[in-house]
mmCIF file of C-alpha atoms and ligand atoms in Angstrom:
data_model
loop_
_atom_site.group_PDB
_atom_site.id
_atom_site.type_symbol
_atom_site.label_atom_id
_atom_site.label_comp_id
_atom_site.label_asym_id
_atom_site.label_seq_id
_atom_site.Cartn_x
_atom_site.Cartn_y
_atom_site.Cartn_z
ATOM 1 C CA UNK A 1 35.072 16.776 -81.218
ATOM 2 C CA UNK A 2 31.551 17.164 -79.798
ATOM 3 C CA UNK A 3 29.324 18.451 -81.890
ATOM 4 C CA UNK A 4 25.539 19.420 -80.244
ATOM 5 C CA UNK A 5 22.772 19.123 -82.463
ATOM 6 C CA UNK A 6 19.858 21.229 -82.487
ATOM 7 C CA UNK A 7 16.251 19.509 -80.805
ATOM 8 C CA UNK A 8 14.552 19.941 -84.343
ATOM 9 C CA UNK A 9 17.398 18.684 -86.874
ATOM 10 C CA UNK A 10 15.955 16.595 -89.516
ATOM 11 C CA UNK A 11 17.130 13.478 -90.127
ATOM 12 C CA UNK A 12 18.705 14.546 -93.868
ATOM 13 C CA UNK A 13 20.436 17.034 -91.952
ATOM 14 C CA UNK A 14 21.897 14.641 -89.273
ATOM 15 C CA UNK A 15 23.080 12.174 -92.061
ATOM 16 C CA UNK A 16 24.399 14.890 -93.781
ATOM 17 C CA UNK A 17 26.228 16.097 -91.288
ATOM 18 C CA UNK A 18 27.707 12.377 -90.361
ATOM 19 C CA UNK A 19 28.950 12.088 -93.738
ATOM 20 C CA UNK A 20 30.780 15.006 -93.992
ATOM 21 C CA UNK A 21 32.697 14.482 -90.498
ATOM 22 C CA UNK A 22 33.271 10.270 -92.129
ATOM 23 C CA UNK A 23 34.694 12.266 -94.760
ATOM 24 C CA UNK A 24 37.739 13.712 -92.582
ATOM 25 C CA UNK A 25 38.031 10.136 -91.482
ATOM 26 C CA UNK A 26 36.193 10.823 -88.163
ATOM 27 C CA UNK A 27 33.269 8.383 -86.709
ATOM 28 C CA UNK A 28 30.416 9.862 -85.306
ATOM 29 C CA UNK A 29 28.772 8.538 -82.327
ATOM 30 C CA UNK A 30 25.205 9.496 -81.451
ATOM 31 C CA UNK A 31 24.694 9.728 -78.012
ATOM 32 C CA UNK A 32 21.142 11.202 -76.981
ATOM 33 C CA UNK A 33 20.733 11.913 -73.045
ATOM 34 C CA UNK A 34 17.987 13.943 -71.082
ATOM 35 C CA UNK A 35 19.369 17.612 -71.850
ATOM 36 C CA UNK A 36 20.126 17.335 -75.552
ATOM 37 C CA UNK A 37 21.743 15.239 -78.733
ATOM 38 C CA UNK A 38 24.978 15.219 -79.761
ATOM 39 C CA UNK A 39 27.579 13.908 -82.215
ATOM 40 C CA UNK A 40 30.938 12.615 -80.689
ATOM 41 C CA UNK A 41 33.448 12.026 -83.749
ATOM 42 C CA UNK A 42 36.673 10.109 -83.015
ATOM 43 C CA UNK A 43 39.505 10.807 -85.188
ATOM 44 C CA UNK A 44 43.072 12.232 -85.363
ATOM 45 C CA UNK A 45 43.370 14.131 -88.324
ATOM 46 C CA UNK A 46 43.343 18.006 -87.411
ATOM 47 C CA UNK A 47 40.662 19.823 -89.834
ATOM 48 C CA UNK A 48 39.136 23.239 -89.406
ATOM 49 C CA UNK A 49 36.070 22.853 -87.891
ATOM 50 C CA UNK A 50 34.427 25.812 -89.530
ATOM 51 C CA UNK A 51 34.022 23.469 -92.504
ATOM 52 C CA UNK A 52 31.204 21.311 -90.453
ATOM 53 C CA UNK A 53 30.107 24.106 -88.242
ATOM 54 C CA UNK A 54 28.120 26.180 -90.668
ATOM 55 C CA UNK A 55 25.559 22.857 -91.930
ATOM 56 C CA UNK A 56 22.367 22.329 -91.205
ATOM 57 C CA UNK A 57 21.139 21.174 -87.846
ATOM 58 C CA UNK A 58 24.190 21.715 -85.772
ATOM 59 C CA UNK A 59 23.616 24.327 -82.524
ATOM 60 C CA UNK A 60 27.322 24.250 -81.595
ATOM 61 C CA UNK A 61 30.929 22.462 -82.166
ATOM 62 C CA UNK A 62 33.614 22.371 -79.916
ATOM 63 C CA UNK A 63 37.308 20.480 -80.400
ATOM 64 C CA UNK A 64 37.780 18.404 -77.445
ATOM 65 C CA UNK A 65 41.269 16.803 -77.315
ATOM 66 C CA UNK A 66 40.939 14.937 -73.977
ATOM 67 C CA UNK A 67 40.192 11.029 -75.076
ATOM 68 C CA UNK A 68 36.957 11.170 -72.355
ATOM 69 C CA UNK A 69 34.883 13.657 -74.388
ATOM 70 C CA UNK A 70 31.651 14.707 -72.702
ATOM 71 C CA UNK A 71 32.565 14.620 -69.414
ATOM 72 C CA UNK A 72 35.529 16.983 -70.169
ATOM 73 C CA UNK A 73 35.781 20.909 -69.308
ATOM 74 C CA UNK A 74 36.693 21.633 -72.032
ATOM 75 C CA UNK A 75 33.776 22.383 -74.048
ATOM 76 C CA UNK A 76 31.355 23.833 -71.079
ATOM 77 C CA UNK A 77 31.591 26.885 -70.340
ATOM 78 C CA UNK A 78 29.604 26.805 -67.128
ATOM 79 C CA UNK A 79 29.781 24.129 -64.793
ATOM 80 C CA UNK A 80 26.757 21.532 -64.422
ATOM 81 C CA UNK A 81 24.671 21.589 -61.604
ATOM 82 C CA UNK A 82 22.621 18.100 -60.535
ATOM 83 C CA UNK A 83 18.794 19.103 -59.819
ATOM 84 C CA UNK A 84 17.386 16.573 -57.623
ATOM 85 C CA UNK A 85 14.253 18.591 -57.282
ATOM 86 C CA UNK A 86 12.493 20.500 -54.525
ATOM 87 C CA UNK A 87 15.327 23.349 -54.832
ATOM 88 C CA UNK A 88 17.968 20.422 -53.482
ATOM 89 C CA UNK A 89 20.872 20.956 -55.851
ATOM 90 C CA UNK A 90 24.510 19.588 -56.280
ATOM 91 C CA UNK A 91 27.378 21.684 -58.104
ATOM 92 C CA UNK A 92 28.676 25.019 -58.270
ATOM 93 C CA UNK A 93 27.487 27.617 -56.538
ATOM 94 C CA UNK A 94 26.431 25.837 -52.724
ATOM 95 C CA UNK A 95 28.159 23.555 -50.872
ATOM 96 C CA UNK A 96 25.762 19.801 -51.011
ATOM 97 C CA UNK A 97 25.926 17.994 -47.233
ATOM 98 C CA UNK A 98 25.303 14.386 -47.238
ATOM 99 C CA UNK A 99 25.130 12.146 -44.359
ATOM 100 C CA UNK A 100 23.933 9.288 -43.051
ATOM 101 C CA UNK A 101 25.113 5.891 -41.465
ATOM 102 C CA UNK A 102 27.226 3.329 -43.419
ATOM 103 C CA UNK A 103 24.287 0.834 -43.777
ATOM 104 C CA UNK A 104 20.798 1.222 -42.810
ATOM 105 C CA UNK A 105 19.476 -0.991 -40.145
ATOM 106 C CA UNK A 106 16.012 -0.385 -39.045
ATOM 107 C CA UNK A 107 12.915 1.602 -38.387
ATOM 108 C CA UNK A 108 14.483 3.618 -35.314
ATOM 109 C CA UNK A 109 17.950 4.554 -36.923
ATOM 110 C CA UNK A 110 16.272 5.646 -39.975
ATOM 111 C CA UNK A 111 13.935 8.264 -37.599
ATOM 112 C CA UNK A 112 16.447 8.940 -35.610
ATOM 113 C CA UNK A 113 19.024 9.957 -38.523
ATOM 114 C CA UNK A 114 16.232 11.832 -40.295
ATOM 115 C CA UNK A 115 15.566 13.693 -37.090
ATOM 116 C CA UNK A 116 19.214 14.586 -36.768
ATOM 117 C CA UNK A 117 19.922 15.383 -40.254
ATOM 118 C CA UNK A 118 16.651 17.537 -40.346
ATOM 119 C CA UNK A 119 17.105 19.723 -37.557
ATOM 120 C CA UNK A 120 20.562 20.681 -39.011
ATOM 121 C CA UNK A 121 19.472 21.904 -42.395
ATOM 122 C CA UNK A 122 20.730 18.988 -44.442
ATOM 123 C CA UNK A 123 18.102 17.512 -46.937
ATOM 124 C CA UNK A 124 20.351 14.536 -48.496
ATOM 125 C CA UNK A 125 21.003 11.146 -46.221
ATOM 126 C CA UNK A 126 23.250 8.511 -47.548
ATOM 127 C CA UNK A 127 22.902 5.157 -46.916
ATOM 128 C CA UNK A 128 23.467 1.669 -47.846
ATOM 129 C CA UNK A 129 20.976 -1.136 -48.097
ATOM 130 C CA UNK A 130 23.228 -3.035 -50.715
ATOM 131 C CA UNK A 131 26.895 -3.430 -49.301
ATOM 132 C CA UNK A 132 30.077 -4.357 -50.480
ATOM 133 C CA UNK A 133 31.609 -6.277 -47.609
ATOM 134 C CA UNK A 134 35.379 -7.866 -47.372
ATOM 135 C CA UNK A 135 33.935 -10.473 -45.848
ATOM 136 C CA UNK A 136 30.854 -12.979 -47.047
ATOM 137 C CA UNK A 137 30.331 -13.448 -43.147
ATOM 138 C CA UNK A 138 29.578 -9.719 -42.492
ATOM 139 C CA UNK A 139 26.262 -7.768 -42.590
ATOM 140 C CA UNK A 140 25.122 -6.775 -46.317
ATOM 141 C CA UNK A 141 22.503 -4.952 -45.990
ATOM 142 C CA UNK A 142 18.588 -4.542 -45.386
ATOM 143 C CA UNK A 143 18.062 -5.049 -49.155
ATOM 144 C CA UNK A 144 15.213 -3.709 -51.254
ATOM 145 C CA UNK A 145 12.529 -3.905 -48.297
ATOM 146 C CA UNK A 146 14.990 -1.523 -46.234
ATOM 147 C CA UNK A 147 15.303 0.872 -49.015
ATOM 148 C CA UNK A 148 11.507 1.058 -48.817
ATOM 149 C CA UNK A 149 10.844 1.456 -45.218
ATOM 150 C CA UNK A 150 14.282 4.146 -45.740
ATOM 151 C CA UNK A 151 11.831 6.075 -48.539
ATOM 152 C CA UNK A 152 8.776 5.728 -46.645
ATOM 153 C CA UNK A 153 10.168 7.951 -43.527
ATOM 154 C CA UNK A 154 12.512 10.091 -46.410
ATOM 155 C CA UNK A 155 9.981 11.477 -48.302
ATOM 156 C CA UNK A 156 7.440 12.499 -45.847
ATOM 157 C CA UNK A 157 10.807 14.794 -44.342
ATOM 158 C CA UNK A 158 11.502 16.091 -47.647
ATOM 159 C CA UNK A 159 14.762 14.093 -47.503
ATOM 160 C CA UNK A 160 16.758 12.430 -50.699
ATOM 161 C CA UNK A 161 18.066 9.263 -50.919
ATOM 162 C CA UNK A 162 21.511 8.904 -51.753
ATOM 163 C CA UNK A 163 22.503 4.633 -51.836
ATOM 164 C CA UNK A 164 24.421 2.189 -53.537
ATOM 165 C CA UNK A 165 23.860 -0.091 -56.244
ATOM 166 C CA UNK A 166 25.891 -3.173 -57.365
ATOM 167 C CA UNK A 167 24.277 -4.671 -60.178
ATOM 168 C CA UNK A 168 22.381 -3.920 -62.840
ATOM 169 C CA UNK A 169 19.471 -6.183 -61.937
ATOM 170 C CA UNK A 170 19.078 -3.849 -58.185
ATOM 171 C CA UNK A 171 18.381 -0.703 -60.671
ATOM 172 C CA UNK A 172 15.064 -1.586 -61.565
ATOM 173 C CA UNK A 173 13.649 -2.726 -58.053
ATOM 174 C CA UNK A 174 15.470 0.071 -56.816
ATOM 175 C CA UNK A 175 14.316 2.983 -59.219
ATOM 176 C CA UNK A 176 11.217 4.516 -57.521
ATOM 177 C CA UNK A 177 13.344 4.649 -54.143
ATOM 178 C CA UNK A 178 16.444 6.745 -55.018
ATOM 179 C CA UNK A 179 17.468 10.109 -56.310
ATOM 180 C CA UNK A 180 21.164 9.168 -56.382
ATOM 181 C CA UNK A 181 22.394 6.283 -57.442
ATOM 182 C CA UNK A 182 26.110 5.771 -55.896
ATOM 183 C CA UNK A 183 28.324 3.492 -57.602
ATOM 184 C CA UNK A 184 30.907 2.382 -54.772
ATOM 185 C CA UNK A 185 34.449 2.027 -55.266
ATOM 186 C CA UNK A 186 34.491 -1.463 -56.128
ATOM 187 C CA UNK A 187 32.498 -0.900 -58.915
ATOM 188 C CA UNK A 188 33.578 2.116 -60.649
ATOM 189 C CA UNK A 189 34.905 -0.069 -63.701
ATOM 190 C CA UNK A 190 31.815 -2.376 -63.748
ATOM 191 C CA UNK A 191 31.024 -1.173 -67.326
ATOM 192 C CA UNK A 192 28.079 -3.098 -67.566
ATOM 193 C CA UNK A 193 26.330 -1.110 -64.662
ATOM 194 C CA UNK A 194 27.773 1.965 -65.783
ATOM 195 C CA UNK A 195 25.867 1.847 -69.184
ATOM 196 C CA UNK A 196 22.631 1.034 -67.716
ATOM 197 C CA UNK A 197 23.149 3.424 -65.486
ATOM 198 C CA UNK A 198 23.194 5.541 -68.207
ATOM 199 C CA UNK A 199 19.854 4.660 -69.057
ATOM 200 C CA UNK A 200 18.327 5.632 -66.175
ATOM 201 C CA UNK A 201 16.932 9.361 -65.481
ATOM 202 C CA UNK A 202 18.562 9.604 -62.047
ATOM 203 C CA UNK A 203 21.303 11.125 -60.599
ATOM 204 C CA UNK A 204 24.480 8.846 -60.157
ATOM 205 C CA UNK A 205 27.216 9.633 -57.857
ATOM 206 C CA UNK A 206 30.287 7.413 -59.159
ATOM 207 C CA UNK A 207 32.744 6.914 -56.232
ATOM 208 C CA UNK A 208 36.724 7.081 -56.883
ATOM 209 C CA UNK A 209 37.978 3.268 -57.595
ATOM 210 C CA UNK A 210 39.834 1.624 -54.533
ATOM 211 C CA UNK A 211 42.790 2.061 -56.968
ATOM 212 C CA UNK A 212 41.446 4.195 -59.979
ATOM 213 C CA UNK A 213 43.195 7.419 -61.531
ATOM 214 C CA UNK A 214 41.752 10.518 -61.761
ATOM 215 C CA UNK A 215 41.649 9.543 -65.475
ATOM 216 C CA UNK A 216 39.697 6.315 -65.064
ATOM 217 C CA UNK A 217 37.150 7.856 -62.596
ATOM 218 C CA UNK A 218 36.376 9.933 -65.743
ATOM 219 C CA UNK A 219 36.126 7.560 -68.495
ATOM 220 C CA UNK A 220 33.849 5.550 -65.791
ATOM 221 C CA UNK A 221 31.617 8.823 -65.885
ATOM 222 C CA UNK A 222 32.238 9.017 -69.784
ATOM 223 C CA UNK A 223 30.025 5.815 -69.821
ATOM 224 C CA UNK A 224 27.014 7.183 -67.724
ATOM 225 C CA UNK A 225 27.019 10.495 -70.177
ATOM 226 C CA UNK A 226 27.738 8.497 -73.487
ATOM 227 C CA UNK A 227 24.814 5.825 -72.228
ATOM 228 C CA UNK A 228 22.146 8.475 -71.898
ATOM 229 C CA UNK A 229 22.770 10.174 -68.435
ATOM 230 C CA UNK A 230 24.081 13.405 -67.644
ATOM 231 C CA UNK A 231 23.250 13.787 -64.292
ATOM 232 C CA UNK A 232 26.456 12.566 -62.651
ATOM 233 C CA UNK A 233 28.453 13.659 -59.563
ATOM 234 C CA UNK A 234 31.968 12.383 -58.777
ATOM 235 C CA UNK A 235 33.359 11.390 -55.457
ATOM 236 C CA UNK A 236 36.774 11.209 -54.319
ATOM 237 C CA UNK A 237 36.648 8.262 -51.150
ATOM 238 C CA UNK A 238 40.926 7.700 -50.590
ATOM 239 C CA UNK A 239 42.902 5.451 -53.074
ATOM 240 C CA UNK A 240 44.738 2.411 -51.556
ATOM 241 C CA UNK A 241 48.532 3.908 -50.941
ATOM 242 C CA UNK A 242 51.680 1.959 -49.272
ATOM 243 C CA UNK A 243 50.219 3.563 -46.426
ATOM 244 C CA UNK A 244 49.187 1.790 -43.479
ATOM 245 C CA UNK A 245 48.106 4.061 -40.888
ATOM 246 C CA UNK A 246 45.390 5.235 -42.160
ATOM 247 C CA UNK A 247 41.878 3.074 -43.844
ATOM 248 C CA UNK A 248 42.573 4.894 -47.467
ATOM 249 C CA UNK A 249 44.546 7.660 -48.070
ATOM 250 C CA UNK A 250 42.081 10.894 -49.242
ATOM 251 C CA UNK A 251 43.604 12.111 -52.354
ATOM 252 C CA UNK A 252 42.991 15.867 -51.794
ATOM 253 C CA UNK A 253 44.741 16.314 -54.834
ATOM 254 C CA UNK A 254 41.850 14.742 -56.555
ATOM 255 C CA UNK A 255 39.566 17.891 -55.865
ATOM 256 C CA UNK A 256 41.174 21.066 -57.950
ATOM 257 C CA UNK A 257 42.287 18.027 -60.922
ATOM 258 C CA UNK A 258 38.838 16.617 -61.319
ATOM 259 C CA UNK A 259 37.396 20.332 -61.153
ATOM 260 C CA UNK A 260 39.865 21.394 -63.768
ATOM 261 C CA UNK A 261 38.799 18.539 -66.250
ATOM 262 C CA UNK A 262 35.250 17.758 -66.183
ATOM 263 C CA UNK A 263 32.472 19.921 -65.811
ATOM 264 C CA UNK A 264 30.826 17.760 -63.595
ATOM 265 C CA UNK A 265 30.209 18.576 -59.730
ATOM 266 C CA UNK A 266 32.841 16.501 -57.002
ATOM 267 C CA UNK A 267 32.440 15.689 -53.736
ATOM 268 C CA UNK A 268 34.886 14.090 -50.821
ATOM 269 C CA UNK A 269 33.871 11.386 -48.771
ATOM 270 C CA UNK A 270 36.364 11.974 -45.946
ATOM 271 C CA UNK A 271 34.982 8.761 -43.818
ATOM 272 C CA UNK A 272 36.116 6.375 -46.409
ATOM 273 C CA UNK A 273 38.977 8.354 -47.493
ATOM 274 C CA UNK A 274 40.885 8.394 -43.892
ATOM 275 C CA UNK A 275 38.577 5.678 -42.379
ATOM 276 C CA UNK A 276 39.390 7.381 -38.514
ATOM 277 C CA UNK A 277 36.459 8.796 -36.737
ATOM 278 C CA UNK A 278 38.713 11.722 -35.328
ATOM 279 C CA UNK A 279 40.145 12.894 -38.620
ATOM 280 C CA UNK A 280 36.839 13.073 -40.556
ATOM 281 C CA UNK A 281 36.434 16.389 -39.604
ATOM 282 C CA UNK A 282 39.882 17.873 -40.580
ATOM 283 C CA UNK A 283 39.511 16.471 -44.063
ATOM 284 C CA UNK A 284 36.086 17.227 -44.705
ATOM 285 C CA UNK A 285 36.910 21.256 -44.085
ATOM 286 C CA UNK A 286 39.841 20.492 -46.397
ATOM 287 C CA UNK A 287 37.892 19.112 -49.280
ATOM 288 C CA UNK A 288 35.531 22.560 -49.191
ATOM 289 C CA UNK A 289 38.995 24.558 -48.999
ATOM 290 C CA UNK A 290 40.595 22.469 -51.842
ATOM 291 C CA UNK A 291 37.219 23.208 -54.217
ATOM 292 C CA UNK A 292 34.460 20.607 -53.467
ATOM 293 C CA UNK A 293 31.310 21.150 -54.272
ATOM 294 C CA UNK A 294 29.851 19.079 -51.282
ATOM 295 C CA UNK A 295 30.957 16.555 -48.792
ATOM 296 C CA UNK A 296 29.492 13.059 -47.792
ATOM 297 C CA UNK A 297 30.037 11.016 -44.152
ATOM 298 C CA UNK A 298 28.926 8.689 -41.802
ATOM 299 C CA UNK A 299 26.804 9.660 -38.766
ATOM 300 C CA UNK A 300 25.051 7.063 -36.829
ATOM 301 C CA UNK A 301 23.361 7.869 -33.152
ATOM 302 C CA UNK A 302 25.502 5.296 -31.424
ATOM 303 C CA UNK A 303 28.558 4.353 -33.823
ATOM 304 C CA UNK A 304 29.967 1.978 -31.375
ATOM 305 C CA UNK A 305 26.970 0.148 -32.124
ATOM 306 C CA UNK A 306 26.786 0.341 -35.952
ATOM 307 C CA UNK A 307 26.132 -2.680 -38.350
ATOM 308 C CA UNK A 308 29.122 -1.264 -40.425
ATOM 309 C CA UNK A 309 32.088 1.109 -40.254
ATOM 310 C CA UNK A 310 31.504 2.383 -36.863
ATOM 311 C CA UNK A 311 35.257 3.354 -36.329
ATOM 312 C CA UNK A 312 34.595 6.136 -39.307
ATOM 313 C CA UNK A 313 31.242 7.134 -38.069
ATOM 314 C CA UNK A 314 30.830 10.336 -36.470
ATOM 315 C CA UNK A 315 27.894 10.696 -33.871
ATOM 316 C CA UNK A 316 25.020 13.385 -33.634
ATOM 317 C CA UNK A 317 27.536 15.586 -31.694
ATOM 318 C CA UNK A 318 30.194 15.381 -33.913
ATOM 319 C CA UNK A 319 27.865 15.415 -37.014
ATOM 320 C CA UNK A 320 26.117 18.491 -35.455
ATOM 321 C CA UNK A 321 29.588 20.530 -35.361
ATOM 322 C CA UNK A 322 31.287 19.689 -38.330
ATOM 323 C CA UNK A 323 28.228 20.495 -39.999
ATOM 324 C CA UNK A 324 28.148 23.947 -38.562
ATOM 325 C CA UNK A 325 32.102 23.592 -39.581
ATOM 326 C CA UNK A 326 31.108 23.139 -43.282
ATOM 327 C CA UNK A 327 29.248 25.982 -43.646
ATOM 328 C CA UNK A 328 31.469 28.215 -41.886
ATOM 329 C CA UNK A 329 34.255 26.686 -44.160
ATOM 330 C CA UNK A 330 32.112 27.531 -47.221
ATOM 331 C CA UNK A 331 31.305 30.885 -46.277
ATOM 332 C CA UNK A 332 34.578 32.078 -45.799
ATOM 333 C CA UNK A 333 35.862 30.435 -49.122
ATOM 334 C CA UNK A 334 33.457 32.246 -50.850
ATOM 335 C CA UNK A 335 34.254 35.576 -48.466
ATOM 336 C CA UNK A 336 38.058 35.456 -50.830
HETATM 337 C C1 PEP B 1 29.957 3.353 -48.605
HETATM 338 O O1 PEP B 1 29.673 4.474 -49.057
HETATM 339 O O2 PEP B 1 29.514 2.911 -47.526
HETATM 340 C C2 PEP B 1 30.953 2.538 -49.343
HETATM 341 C C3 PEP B 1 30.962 1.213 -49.264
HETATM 342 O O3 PEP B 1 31.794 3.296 -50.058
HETATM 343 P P1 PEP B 1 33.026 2.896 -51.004
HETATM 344 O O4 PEP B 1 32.435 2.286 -52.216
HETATM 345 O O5 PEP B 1 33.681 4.227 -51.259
HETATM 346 O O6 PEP B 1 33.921 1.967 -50.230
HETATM 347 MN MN1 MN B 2 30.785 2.742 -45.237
#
């Protein structure tokens, strides 16, 4: 049950209304984010919800039966949109392009992508200056100084920053720097980030765990919302299958589930999720046809040379087309 409370309640009126939901044996949990204040009570006993719903204070109730509450379709009529300012919007109703190299390496990539990415239309660039690596021995990224020089060049193009965070001691350093925080795959369970993620007044993108359920993704995002945060995206990146001939297998399936359950906006990351420069494209147009609300891949000006996951990268040329790809895709889904 998610009860939304009205911006003025009174205080007599919240505990009032508390008590009376303890009374059917349910627990109310506050959670407060940017867009509003609501009550989530946990219970099992069915009750008719008209008894609660006419009380002081209270500007809607809804029965939610999924366990994940907030992040659940079930009680939004409309689906949420992430503002990231400047008219640059993800969710319903366009189709969000973000691109960008696996890792950011220096002053001239970080031009040159811009350059790229900005003569094609497309105002988010991903990036990472935090990585996850297999390997101790491999590059990990240009760290907080990168990010800066990355913002510097970003924000006199008008560009957002879309880049990963691993820990909750990066958030802080990393705050004035990012619109989107992504949570990678190998962190989608770290509960401790989530919740201060949920803290922060910042978009997060949470990325599909390496093996996570659909389910899981969403209690993952039930932390960010329940901690403070609505502004979440989710991204399906390919699970780990028995396959072998591919990097990750893209769960297209993902797509029209997630959309069903949460409210939320999703987006496919077809670089990760097939890990094969030549089928990036393929899957990308399948993730708009399947229901995504925007797609995210690699593009680096000489892939063969990137610091990281150059064999997934696409180059300006390829970038250029599937881009034009995207929106053709887009248009003629909507065209149905
Ligand atoms: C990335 O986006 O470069 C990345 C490491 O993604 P994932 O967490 O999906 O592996
Ligand atoms: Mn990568």
């Amino acid at each position: 049950m998610i009860i939304q409370l009205k911006n003025n309640i009174e205080p007599a009126q919240k505990e009032a209304i508390i008590k009376k939901v303890n009374s059917f044996k349910y627990e109310a949990n506050e959670v407060k984010t940017q867009k509003g204040t609501y009550l989530i009570g946990i219970g099992s006993k069915e009750f008719d919800i008209r008894q609660i719903g006419n009380l002081a204070g209270i500007a809607d109730i809804h029965i939610v039966s999924d366990s994940y509450k907030l992040v659940s379709r079930k009680w939004k009529v409309k689906q949420s949109v992430v503002d990231l300012g400047d008219g640059i919007t993800i969710g319903e109703g366009s189709l969000a392009i973000m691109a960008g190299p696996c890792s950011i390496e220096g002053e001239e990539q970080i031009v040159e992508t811009i350059a790229h990415l900005k003569a094609n239309g497309i105002k988010i660039m991903r990036g990472g200056v935090f990585k996850p690596r297999s390997s101790p021995y491999a590059f990990r990224g240009m760290g907080i100084e990168g990010l800066q020089l990355w913002y510097k060049h970003a924000k006199e193009a008008g560009m957002k920053i879309v880049t990963e965070v691993m820990q909750v001691s990066q958030i802080e350093p990393m705050l004035d720097y990012v619109d989107v925080f992504q949570v990678g795959a190998r962190n989608t369970q770290n509960f401790n980030l989530l919740d201060a993620l949920g803290q922060v007044d910042k978009a997060v993108m949470i990325k599909r765990g390496i093996s996570g359920t659909i389910d899981e993704l969403l209690y993952s995002a039930e932390y960010v919302f329940s901690g403070g945060n609505e502004k979440l995206i989710l991204c399906e990146r390919g699970i780990r299958t028995y396959e072998t001939a591919s990097r990750n297998t893209l769960d297209l399936n993902a797509i029209p589930i997630l959309k069903e359950k949460t409210h939320l906006p999703v987006v496919s990351d077809p670089s990760h999720g097939i890990g094969i420069r030549r089928h990036v494209e393929p899957l990308a147009l399948a993730s708009v046809m399947a229901g995504a609300d925007g797609v995210i891949y690699e593009t680096h000006s000489n892939p063969y040379k990137a610091f990281s996951d150059g064999q997934q990268t696409l180059d300006f040329r390829e970038s250029e087309q599937l881009i034009r790809k995207l929106r053709a895709t887009y248009d003629l889904l909507c065209s149905f």
